[in-house]
PDB file of C-alpha atoms in Angstrom:
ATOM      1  CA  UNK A   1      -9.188  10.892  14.010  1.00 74.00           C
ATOM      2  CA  UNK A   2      -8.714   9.195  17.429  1.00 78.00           C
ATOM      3  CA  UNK A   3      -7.657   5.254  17.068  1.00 83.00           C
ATOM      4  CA  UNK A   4      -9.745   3.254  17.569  1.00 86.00           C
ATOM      5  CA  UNK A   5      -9.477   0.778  20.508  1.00 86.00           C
ATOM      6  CA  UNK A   6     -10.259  -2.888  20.367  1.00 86.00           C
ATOM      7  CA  UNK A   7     -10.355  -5.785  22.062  1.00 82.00           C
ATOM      8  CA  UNK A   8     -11.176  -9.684  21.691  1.00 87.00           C
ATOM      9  CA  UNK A   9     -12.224  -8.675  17.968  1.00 94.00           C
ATOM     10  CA  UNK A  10     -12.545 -11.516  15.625  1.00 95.00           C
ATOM     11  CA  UNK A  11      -9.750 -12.086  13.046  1.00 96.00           C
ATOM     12  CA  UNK A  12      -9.457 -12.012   9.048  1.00 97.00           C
ATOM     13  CA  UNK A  13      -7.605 -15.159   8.031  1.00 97.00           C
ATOM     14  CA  UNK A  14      -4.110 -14.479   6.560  1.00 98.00           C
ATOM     15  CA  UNK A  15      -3.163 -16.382   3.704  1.00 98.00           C
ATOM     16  CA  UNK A  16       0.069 -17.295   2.253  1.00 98.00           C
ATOM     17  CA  UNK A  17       1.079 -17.132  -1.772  1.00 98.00           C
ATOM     18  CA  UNK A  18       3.349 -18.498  -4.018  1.00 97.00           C
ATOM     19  CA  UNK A  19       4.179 -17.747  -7.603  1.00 96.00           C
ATOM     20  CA  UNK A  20       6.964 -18.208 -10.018  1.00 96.00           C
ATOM     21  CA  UNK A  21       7.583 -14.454 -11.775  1.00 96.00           C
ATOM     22  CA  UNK A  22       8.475 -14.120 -14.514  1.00 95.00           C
ATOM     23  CA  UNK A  23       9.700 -10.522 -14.138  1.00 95.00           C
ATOM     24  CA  UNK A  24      11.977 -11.051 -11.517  1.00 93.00           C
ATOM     25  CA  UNK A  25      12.725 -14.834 -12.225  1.00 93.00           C
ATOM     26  CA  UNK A  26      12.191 -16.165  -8.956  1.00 93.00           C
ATOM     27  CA  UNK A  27       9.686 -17.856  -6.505  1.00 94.00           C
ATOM     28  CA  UNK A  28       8.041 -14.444  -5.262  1.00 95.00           C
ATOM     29  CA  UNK A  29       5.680 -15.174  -1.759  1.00 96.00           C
ATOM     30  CA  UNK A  30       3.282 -12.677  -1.355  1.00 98.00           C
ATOM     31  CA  UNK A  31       0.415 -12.854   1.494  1.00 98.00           C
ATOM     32  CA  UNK A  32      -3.653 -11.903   1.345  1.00 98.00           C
ATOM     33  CA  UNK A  33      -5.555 -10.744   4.240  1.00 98.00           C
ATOM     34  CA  UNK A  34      -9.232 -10.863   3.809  1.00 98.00           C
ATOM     35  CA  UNK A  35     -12.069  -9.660   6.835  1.00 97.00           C
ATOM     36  CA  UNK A  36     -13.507 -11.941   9.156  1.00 96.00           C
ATOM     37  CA  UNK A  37     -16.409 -14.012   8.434  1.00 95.00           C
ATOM     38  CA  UNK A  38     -15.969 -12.868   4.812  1.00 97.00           C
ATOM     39  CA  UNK A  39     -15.307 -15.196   1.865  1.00 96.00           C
ATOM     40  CA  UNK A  40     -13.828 -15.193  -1.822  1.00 95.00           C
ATOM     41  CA  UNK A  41     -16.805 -14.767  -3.455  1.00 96.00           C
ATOM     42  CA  UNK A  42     -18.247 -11.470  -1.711  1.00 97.00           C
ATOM     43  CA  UNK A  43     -17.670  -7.948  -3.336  1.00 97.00           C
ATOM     44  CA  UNK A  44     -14.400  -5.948  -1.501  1.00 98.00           C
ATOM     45  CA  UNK A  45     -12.490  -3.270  -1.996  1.00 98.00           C
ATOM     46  CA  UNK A  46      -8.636  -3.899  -3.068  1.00 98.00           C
ATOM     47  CA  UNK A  47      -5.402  -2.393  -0.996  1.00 98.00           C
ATOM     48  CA  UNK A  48      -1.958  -3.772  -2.022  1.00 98.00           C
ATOM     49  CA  UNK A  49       1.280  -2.695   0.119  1.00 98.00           C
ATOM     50  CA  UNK A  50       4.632  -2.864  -0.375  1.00 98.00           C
ATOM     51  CA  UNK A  51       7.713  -2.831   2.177  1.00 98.00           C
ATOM     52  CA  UNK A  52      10.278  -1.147   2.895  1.00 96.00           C
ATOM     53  CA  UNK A  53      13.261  -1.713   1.543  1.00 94.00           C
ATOM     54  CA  UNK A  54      15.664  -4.792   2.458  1.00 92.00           C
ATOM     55  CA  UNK A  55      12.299  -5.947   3.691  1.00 95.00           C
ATOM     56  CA  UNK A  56       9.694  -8.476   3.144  1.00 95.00           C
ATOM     57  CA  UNK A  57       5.866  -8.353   3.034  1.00 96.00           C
ATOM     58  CA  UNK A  58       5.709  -9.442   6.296  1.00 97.00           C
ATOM     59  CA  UNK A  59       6.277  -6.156   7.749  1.00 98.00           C
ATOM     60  CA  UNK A  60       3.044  -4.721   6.607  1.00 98.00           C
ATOM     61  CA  UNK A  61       2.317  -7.471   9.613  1.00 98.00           C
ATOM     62  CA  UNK A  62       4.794  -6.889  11.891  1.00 98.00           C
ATOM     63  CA  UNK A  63       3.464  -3.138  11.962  1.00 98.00           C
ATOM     64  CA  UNK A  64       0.048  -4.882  12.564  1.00 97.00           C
ATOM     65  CA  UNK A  65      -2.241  -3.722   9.676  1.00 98.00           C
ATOM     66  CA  UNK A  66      -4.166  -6.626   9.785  1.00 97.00           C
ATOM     67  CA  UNK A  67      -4.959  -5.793  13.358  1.00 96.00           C
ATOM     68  CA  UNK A  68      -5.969  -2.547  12.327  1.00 97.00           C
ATOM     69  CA  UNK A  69      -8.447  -3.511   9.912  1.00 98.00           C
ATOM     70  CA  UNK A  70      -9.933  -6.377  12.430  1.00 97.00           C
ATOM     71  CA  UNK A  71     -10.629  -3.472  14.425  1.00 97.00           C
ATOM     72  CA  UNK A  72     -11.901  -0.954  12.181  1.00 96.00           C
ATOM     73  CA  UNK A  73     -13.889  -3.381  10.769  1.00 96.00           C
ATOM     74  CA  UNK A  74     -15.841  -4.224  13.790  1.00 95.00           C
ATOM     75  CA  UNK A  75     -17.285  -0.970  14.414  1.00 94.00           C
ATOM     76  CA  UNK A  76     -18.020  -0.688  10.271  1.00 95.00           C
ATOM     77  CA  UNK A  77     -15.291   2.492  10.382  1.00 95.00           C
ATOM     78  CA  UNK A  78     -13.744   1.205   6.741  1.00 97.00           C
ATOM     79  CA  UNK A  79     -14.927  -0.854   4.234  1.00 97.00           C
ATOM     80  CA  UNK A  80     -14.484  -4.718   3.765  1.00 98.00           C
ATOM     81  CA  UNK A  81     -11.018  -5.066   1.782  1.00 97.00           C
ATOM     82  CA  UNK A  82      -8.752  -7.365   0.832  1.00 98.00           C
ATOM     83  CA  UNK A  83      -5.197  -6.957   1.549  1.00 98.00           C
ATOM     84  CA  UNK A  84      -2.430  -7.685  -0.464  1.00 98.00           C
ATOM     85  CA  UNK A  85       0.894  -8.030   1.227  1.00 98.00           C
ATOM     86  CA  UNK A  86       3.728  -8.298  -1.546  1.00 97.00           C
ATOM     87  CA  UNK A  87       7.334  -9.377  -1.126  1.00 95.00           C
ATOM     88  CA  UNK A  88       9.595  -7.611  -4.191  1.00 91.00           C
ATOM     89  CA  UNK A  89      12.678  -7.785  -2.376  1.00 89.00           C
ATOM     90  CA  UNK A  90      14.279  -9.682  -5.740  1.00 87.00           C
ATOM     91  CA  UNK A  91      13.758  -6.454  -7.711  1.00 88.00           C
ATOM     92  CA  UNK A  92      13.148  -3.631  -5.591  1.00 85.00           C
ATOM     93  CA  UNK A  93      17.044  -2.244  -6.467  1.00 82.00           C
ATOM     94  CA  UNK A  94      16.169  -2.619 -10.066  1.00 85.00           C
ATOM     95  CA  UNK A  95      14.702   0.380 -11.963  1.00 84.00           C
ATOM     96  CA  UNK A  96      15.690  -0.950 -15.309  1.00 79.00           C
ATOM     97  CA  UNK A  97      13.103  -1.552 -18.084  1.00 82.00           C
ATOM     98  CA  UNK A  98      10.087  -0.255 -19.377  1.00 83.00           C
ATOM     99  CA  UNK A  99       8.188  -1.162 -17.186  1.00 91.00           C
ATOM    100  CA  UNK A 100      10.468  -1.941 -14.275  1.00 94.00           C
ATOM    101  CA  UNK A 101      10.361  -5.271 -12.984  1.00 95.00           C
ATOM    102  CA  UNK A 102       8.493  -4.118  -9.605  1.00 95.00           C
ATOM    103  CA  UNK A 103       5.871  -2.950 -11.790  1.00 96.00           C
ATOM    104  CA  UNK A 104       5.330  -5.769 -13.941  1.00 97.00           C
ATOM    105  CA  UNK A 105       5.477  -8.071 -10.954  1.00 97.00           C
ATOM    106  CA  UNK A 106       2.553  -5.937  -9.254  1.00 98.00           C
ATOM    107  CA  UNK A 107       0.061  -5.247 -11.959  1.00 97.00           C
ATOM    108  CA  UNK A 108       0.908  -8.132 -14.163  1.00 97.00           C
ATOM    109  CA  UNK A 109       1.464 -10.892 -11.536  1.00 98.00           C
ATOM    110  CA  UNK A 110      -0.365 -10.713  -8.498  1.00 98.00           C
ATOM    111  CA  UNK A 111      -2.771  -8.704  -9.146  1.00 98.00           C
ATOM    112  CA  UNK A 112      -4.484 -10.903 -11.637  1.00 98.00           C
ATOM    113  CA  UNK A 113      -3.758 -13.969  -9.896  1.00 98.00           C
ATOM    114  CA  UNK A 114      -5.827 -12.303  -6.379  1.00 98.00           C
ATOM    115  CA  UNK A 115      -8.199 -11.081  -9.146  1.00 98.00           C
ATOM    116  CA  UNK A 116      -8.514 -14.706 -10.166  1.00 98.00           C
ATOM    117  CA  UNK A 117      -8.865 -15.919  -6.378  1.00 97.00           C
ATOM    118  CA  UNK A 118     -11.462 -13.457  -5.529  1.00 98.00           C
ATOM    119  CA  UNK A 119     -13.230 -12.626  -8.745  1.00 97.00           C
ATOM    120  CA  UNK A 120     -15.717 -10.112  -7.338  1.00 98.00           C
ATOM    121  CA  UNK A 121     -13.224  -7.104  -6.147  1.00 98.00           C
ATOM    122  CA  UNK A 122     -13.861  -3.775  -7.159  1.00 97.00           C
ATOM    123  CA  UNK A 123     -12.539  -2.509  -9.999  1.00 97.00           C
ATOM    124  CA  UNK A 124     -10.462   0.662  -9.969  1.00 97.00           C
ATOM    125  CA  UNK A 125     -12.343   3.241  -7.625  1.00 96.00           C
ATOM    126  CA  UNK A 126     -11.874   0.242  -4.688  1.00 98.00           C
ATOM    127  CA  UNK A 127      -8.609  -0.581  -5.586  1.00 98.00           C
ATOM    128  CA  UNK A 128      -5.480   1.508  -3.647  1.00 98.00           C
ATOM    129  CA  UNK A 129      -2.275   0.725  -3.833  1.00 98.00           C
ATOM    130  CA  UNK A 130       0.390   1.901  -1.082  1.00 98.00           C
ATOM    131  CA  UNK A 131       3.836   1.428   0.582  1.00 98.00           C
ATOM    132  CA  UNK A 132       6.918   1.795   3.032  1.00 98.00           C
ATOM    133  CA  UNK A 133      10.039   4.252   2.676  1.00 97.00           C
ATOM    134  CA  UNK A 134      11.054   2.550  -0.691  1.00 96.00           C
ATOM    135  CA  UNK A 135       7.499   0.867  -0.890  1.00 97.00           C
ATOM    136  CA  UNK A 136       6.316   3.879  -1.173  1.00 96.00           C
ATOM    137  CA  UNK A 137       8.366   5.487  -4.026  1.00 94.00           C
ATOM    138  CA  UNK A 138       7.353   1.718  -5.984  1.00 95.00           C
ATOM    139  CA  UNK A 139       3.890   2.550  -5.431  1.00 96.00           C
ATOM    140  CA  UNK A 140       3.571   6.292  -6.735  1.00 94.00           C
ATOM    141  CA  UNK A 141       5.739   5.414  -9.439  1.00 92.00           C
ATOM    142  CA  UNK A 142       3.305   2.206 -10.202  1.00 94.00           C
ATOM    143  CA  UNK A 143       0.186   4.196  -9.651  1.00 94.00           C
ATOM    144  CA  UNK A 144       1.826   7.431 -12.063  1.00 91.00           C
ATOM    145  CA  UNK A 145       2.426   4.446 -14.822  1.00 90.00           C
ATOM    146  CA  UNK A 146      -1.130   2.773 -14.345  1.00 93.00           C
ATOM    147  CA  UNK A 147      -3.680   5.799 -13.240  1.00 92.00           C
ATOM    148  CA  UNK A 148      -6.253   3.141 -14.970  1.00 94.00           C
ATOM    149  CA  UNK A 149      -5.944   0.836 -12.233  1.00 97.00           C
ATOM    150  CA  UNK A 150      -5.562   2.658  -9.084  1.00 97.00           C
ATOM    151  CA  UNK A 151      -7.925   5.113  -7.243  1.00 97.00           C
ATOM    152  CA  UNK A 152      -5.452   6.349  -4.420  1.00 97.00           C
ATOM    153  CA  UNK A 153      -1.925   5.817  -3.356  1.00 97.00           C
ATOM    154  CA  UNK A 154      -0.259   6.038  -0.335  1.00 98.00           C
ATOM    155  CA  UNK A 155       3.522   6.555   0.408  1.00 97.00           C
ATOM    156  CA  UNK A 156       4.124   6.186   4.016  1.00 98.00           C
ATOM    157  CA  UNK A 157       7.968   7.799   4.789  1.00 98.00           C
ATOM    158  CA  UNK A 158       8.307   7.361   0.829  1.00 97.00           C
ATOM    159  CA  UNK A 159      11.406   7.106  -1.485  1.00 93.00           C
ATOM    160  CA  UNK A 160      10.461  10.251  -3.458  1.00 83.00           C
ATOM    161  CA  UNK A 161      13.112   9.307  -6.217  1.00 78.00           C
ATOM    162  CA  UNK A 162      11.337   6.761  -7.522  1.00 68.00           C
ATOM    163  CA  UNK A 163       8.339   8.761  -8.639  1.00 64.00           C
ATOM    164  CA  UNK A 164      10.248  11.352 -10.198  1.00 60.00           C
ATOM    165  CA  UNK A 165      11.481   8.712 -12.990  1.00 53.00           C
ATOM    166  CA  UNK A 166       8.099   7.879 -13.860  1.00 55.00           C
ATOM    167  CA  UNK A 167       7.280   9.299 -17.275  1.00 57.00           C
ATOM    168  CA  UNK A 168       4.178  11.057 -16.444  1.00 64.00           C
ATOM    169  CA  UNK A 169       2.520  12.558 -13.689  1.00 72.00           C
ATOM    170  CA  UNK A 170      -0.157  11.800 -11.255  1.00 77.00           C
ATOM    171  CA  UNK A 171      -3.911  12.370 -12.434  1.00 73.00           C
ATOM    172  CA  UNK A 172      -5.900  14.609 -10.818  1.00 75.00           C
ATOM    173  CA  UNK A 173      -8.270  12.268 -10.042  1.00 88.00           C
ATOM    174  CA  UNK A 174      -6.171  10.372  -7.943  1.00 93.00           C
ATOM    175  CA  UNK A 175      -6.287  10.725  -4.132  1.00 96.00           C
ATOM    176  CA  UNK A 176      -3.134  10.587  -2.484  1.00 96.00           C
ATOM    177  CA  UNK A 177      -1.682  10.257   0.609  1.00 98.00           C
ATOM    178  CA  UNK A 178       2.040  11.081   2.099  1.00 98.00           C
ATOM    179  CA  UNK A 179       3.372  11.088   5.476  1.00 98.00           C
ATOM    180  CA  UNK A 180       6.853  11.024   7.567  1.00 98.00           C
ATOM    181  CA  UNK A 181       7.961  10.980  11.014  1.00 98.00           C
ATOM    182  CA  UNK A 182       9.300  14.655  11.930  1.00 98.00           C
ATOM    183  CA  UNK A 183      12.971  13.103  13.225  1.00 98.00           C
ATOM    184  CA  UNK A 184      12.905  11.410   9.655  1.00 98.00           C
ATOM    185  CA  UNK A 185      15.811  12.045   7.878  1.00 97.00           C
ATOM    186  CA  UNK A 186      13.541  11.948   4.715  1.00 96.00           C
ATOM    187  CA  UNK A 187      11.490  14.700   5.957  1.00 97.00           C
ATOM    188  CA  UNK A 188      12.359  17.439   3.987  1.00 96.00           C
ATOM    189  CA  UNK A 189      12.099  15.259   0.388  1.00 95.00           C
ATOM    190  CA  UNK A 190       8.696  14.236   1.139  1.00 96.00           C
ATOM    191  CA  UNK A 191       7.891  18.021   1.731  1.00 96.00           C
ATOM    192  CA  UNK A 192       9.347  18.510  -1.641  1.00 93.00           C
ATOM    193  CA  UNK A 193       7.616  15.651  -3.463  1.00 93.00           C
ATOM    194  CA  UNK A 194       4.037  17.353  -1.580  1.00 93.00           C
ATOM    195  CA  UNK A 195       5.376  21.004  -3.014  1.00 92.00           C
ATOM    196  CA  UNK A 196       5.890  18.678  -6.495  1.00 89.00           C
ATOM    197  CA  UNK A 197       2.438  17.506  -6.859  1.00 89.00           C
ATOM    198  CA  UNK A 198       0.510  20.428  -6.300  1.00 90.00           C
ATOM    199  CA  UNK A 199       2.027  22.112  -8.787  1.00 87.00           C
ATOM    200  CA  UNK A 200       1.313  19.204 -11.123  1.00 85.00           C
ATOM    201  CA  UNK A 201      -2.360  19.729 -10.218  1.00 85.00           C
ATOM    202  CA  UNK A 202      -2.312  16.798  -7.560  1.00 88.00           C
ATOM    203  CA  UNK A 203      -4.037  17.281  -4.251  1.00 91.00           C
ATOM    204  CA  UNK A 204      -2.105  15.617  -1.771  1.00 94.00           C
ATOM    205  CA  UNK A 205      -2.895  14.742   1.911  1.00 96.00           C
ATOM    206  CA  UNK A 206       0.504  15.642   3.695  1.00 98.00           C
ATOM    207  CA  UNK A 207       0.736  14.334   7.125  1.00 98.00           C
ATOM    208  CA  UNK A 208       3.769  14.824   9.836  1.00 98.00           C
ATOM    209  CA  UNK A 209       3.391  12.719  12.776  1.00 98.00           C
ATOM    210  CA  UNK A 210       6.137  12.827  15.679  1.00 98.00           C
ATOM    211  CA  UNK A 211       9.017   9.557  15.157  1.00 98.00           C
ATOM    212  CA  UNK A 212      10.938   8.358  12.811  1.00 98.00           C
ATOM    213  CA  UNK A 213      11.816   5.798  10.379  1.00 98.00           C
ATOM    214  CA  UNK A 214      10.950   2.651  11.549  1.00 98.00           C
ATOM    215  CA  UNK A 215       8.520   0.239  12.356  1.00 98.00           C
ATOM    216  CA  UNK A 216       7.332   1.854  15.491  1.00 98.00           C
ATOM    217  CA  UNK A 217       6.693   5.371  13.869  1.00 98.00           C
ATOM    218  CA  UNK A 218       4.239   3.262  11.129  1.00 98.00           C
ATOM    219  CA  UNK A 219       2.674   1.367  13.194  1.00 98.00           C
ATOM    220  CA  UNK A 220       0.868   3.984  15.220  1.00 97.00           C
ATOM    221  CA  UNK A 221      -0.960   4.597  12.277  1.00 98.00           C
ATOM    222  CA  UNK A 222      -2.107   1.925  10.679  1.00 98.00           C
ATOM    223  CA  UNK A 223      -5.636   2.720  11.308  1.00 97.00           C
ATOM    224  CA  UNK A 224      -5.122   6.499   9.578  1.00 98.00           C
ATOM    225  CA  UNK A 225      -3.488   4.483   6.868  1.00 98.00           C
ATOM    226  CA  UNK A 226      -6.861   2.119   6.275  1.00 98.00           C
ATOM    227  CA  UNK A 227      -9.491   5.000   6.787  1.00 98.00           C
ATOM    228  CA  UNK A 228      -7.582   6.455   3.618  1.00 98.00           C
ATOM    229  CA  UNK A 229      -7.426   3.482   1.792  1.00 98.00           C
ATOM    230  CA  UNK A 230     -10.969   2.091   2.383  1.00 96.00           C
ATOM    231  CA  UNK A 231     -13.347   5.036   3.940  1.00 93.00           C
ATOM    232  CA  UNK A 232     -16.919   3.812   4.938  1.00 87.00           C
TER     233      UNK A 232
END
């Protein structure tokens, strides 16, 4: 699908979060983008992202998705959504537990305190959850352990190592999304983790875009990202 190309678009306000977690024992931040002229009472889909790692949730904005869904937004190309930007740079080295910190931070943290902010989301077929080189191997392993919470997943340049220690596999019903710049060095594992989940009886989209892996690569395609997560 061609990007779309906007201009002088209105903007979603961008909020930031604090909360003291438990699972990782520290002050996590964690940001919420919601659409223009919408408010916390109307019904929207759900998309939580996580970075890459050594990184904060900021650069899900640096890569500018928020600009992305301003713009697809405006010419009704994805649904209303609110975005969930979340910082698990305490814990993202940790794969300890059952469930891993991450994990419990995500479901059992933030989500129900944005659940609590904007009580009207949709439940699971609106809600996505996806992520950035190691933000992406947190949220296939998340959406593997929870299948009751997630419709689709997305890892973008994934760390496939982190799905492959999650217990079970993922559903059938679950739509998900992979894809990696050809010059990335992780190339070849995401091939395998696609190659994986077929023959679990997934049906991954596999996508291999020119670049590599950085910010640049993502962020020309941030709108293919948000057509995925939230199609009109």
């Amino acid at each position: 699908t061609k990007p779309v190309h906007c201009d002088h678009v209105a903007r979603g306000p961008v909020e930031v979060h604090h909360l003291h977690s438990r699972a990782t024992g520290t002050e996590v931040q964690y940001q919420t983008y919601r659409p223009p002229g919408s408010g916390v009472d109307d019904r929207m889909d759900l998309l939580v992202l996580l970075p890459g790692g050594s990184q904060h949730e900021s650069q899900w904005l640096d890569v500018g998705i928020t600009s992305a869904a301003d713009c697809l937004r405006s010419v009704d190309a994805i649904k209303p959504l609110v975005i969930v930007l979340i910082d698990g740079s305490a814990v993202e080295a940790d794969h300890s537990g059952a469930p891993p910190a991450m994990e419990r931070l995500v479901v059992d943290e933030v989500l129900p305190a944005v659940r609590r902010e904007y009580p009207h989301l949709a439940g699971r077929d609106g809600t996505s959850i996806g992520g950035i080189s190691r933000g992406g191997g947190w949220a296939l392993r998340i959406a593997t352990d929870r299948p009751e919470l997630f419709s689709a997943v997305g890892g973008h340049s994934p760390a496939s190592g982190l799905y492959r220690e999650a217990d079970d596999e993922l559903g059938p019903d679950l739509r998900v999304w992979l894809d990696v710049g050809t010059d990335d060095d992780l190339r070849g594992p995401v091939e395998d983790l696609a190659r994986a989940l077929r023959d679990s009886g997934a049906a991954p989209e596999l996508h291999e875009w020119p670049g590599g892996h950085d910010n640049r690569y993502w962020s020309q395609h941030t709108q293919d990202y948000l057509r995925f997560y939230a199609p009109d």
